[in-house]
GROMACS .gro file of C-alpha atoms in nm:
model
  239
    1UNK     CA    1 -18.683  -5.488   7.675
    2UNK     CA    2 -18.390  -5.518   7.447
    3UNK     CA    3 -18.267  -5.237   7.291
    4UNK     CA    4 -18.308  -5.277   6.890
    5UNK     CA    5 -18.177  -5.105   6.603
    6UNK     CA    6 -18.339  -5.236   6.262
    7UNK     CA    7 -18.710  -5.335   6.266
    8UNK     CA    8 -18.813  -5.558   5.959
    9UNK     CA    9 -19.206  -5.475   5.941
   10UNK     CA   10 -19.434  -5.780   5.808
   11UNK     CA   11 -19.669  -5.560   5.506
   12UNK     CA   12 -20.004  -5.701   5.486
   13UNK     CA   13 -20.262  -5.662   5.784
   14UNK     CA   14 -19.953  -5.540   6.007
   15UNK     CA   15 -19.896  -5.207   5.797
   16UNK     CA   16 -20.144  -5.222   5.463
   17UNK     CA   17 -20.480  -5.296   5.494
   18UNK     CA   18 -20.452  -5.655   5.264
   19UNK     CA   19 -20.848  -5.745   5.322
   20UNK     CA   20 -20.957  -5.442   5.181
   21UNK     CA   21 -20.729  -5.440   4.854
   22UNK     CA   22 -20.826  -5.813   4.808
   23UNK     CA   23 -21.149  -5.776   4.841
   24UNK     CA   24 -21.190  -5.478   4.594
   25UNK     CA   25 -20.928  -5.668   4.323
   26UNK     CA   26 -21.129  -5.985   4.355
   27UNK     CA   27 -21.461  -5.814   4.270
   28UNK     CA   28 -21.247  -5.617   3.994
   29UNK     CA   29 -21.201  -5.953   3.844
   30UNK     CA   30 -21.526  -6.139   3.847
   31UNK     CA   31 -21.688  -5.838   3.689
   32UNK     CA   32 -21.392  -5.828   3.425
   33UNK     CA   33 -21.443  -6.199   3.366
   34UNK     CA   34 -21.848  -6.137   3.384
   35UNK     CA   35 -21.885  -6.375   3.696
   36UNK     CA   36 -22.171  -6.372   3.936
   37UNK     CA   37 -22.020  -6.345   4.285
   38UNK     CA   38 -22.087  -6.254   4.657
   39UNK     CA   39 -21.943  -6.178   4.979
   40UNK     CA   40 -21.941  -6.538   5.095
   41UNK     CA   41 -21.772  -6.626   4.768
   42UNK     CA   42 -21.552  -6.407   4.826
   43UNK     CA   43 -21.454  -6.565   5.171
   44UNK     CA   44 -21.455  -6.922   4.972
   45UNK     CA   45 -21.184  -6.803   4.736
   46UNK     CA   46 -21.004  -6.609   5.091
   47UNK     CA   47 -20.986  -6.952   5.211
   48UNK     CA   48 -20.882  -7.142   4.913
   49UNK     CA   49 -20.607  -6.881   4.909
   50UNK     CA   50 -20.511  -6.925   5.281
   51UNK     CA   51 -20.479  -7.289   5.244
   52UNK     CA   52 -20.232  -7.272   4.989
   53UNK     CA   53 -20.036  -7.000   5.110
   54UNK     CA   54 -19.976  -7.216   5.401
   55UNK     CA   55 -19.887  -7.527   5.206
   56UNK     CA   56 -19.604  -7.258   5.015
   57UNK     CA   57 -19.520  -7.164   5.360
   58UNK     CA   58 -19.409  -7.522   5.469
   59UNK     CA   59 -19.244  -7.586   5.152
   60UNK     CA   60 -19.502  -7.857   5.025
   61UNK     CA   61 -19.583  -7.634   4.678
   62UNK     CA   62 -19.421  -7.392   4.484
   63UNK     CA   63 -19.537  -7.011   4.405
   64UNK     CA   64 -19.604  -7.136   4.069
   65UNK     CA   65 -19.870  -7.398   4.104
   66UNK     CA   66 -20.005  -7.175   4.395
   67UNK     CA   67 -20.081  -6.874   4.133
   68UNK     CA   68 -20.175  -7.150   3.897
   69UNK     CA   69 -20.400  -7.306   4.106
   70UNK     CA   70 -20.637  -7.080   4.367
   71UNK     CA   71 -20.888  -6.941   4.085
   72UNK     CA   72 -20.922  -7.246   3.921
   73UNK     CA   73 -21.006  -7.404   4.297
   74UNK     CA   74 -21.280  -7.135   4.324
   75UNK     CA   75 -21.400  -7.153   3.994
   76UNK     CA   76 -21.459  -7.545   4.058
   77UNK     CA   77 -21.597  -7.502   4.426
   78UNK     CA   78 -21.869  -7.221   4.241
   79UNK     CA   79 -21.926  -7.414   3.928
   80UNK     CA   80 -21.828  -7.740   3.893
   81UNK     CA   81 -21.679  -7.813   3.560
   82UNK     CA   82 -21.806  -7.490   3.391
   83UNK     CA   83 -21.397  -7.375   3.388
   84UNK     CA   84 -21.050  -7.490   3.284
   85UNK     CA   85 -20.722  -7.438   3.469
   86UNK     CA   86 -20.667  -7.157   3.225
   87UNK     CA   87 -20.918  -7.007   3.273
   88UNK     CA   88 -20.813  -6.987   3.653
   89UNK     CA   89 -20.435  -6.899   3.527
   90UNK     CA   90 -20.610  -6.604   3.371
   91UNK     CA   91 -20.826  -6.443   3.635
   92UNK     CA   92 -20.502  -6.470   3.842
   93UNK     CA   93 -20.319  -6.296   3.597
   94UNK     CA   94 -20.625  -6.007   3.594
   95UNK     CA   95 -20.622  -6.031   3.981
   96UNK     CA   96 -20.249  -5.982   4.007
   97UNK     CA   97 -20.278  -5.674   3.839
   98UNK     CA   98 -20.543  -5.536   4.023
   99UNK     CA   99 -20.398  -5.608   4.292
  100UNK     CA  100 -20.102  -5.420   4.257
  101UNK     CA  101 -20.309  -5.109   4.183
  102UNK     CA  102 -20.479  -5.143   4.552
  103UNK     CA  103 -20.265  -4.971   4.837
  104UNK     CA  104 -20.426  -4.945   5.160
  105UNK     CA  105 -20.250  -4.887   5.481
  106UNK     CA  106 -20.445  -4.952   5.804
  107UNK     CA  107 -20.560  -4.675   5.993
  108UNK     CA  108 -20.248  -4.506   6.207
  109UNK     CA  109 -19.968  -4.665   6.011
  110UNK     CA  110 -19.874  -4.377   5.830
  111UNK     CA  111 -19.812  -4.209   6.179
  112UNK     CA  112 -19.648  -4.464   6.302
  113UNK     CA  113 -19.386  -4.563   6.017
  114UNK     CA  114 -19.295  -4.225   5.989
  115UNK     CA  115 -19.247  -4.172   6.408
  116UNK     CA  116 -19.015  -4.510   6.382
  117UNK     CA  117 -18.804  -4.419   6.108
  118UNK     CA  118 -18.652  -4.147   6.281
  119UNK     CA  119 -18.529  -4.394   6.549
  120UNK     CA  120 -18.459  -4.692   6.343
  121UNK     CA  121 -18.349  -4.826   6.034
  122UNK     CA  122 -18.669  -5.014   5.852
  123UNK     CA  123 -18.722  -5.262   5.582
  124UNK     CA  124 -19.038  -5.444   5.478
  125UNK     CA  125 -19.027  -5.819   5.491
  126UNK     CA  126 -19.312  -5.974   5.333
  127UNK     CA  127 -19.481  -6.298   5.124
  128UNK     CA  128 -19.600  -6.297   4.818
  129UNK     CA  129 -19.561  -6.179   4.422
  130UNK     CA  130 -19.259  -5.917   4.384
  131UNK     CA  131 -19.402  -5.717   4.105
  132UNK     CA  132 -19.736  -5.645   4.317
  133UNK     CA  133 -19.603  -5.586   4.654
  134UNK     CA  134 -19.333  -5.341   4.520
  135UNK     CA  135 -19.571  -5.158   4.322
  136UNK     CA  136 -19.850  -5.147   4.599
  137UNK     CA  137 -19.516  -5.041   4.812
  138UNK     CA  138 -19.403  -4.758   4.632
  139UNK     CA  139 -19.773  -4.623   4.582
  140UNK     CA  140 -19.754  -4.574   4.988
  141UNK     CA  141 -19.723  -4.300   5.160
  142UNK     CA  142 -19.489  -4.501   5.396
  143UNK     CA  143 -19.219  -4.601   5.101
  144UNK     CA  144 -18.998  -4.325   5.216
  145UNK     CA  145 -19.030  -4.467   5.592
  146UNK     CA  146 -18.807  -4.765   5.475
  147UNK     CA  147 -18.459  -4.874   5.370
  148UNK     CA  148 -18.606  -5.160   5.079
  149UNK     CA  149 -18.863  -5.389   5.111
  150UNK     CA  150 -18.708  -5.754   5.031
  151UNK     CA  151 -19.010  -6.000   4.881
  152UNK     CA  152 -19.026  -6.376   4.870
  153UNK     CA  153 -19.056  -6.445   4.563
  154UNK     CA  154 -18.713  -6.250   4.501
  155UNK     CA  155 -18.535  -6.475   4.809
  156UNK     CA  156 -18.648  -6.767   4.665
  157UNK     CA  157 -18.851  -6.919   4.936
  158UNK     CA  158 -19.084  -6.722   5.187
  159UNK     CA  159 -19.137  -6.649   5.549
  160UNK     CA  160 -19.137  -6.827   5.808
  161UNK     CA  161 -18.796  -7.006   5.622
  162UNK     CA  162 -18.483  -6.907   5.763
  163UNK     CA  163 -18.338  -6.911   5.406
  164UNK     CA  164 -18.559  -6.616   5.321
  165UNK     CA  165 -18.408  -6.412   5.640
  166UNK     CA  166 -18.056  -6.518   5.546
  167UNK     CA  167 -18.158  -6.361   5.199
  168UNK     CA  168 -18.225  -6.043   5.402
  169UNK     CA  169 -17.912  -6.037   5.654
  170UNK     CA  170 -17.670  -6.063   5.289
  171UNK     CA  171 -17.823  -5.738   5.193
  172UNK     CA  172 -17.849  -5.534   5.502
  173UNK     CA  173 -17.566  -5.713   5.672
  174UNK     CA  174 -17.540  -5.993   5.899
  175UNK     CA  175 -17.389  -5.752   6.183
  176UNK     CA  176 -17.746  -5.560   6.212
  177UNK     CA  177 -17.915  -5.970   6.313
  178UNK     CA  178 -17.843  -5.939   6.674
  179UNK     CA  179 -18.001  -5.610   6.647
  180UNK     CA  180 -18.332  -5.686   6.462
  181UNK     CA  181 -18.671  -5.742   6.542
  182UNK     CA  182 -18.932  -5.843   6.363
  183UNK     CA  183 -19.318  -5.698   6.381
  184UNK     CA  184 -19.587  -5.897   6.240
  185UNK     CA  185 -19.939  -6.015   6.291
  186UNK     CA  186 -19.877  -6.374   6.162
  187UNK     CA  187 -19.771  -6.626   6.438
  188UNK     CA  188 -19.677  -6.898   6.169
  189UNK     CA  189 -19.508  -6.671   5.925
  190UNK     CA  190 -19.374  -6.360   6.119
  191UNK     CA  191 -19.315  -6.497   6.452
  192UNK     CA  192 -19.217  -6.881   6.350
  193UNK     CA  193 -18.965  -6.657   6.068
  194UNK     CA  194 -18.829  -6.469   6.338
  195UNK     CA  195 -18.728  -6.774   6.598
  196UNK     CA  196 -18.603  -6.944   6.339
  197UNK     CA  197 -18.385  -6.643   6.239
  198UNK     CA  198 -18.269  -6.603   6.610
  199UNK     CA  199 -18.403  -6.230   6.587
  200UNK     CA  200 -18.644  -6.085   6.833
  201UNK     CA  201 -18.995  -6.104   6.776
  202UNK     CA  202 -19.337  -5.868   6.829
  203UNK     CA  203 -19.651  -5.986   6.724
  204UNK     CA  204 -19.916  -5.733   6.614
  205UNK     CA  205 -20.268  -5.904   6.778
  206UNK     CA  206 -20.542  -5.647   6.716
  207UNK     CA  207 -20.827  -5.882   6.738
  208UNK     CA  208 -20.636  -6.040   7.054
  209UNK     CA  209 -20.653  -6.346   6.934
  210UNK     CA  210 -20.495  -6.632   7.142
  211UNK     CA  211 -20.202  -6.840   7.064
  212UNK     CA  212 -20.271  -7.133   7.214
  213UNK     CA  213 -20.332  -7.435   6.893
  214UNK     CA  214 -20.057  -7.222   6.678
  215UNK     CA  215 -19.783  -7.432   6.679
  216UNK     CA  216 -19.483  -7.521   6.474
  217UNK     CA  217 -19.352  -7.814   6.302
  218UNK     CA  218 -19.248  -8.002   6.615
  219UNK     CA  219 -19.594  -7.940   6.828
  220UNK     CA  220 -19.439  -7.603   7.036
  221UNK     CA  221 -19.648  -7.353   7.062
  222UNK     CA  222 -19.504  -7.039   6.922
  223UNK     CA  223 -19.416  -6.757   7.133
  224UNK     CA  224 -19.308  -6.397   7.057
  225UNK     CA  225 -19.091  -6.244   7.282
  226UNK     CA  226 -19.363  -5.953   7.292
  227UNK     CA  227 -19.709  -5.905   7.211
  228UNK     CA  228 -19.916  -5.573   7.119
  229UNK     CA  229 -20.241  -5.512   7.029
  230UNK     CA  230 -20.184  -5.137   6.912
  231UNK     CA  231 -19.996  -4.925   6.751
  232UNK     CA  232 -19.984  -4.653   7.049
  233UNK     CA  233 -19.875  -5.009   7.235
  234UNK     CA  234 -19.576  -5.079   7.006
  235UNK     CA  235 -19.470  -4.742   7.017
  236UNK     CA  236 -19.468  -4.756   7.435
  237UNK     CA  237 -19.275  -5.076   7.361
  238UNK     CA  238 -19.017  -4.961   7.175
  239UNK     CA  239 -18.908  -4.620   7.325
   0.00000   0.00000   0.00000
């Protein structure tokens, strides 16, 4: 393996525990908002979500209409009609703050982060809103792990866009890109972000999910130069 020097750590479901803090923010809004809800409404508005945080990814919509947009696309699929898009611009604005209030780390990332830092210089790379994932950020135990955390929304355009990695490499210096890896659990985000970088890659696959059908722009099927399914297995993989 190569030997690396900076490791730029994806945040949510690769070091925080995103499902969990989403989960307890959504149902911290429809009760707020006096909404009737369940789990599997919970996984229609996960998927409304999903859908447009991959049409972001790609460029096709901005972070605007995207925040704009996702409650007011639940509210309709749950009761047609009954709501307005404000009404959706203002249960994102609740949700956004609960949100920030919710950080989770998945079990064994503490450990981890703070075995790694001692061997390598660490930043947080991540999608999404700045305001929430720095606060959720600095609430961790891990903050102290890492050099800065460097959000999308601050770059100007998200992962897997090689603008948002040359928005990284100006601030930590483009002489530590040869020497970077990048850790996530996203194949389309992390791993797509990090070939199109021309940094090495390691994709965190718990659930070993396969790769095969996750494929980029052209058709390819995207590969990481490594894959791990553990923490203890990243660790082996890096010393």
């Amino acid at each position: 393996m190569k030997r690396y020097t900076t490791l730029l750590f994806d945040a949510d479901m690769t070091l925080f525990d995103f499902d969990a803090a989403e989960e307890n923010a959504f149902g911290i809004v429809m009760r707020s908002f006096g909404i009737q809800y369940s789990g599997g409404d919970f996984e229609r508005y996960k998927n409304i979500n999903k859908r447009l945080w991959e049409e972001f990814g790609r460029g096709e919509i901005t972070k605007d209409y995207l925040q704009s947009e996702r409650f007011f696309r639940y509210l309709e699929a749950v009761s047609p009609g009954a709501y307005t898009k404000c009404d959706g611009a203002e249960l994102n604005a609740r949700y956004i703050d609960a949100l920030a209030d919710c950080s989770r780390l998945l079990p064994g990332a503490a450990e981890l982060c703070k075995t790694l830092c001692a061997k390598y210089e660490m930043y947080i790379v991540t999608n999404g809103i700045s305001r929430t994932q720095k606060k959720r950020f600095a609430a961790s135990e891990i903050c102290s792990c890492f050099e800065d955390i460097f959000v999308s929304e601050d770059a100007g355009c998200p992962k897997p866009q090689r603008g948002y990695f040359d928005y990284v490499f100006a601030r930590i210096g483009e002489d530590k890109r040869s020497g970077s890896v990048i850790i996530g659990d996203s194949l389309s985000s992390d791993i797509q972000g990090g070939i199109n970088a021309g940094i090495g890659t390691i994709w965190y696959n718990p659930a070993g999910a396969a790769k095969e059908g996750v494929a980029d722009k052209d058709g390819e099927v995207i590969a990481p130069d490594y894959t791990v399914t553990s923490y203890d297995e990243l660790l082996r993989l890096l010393d």
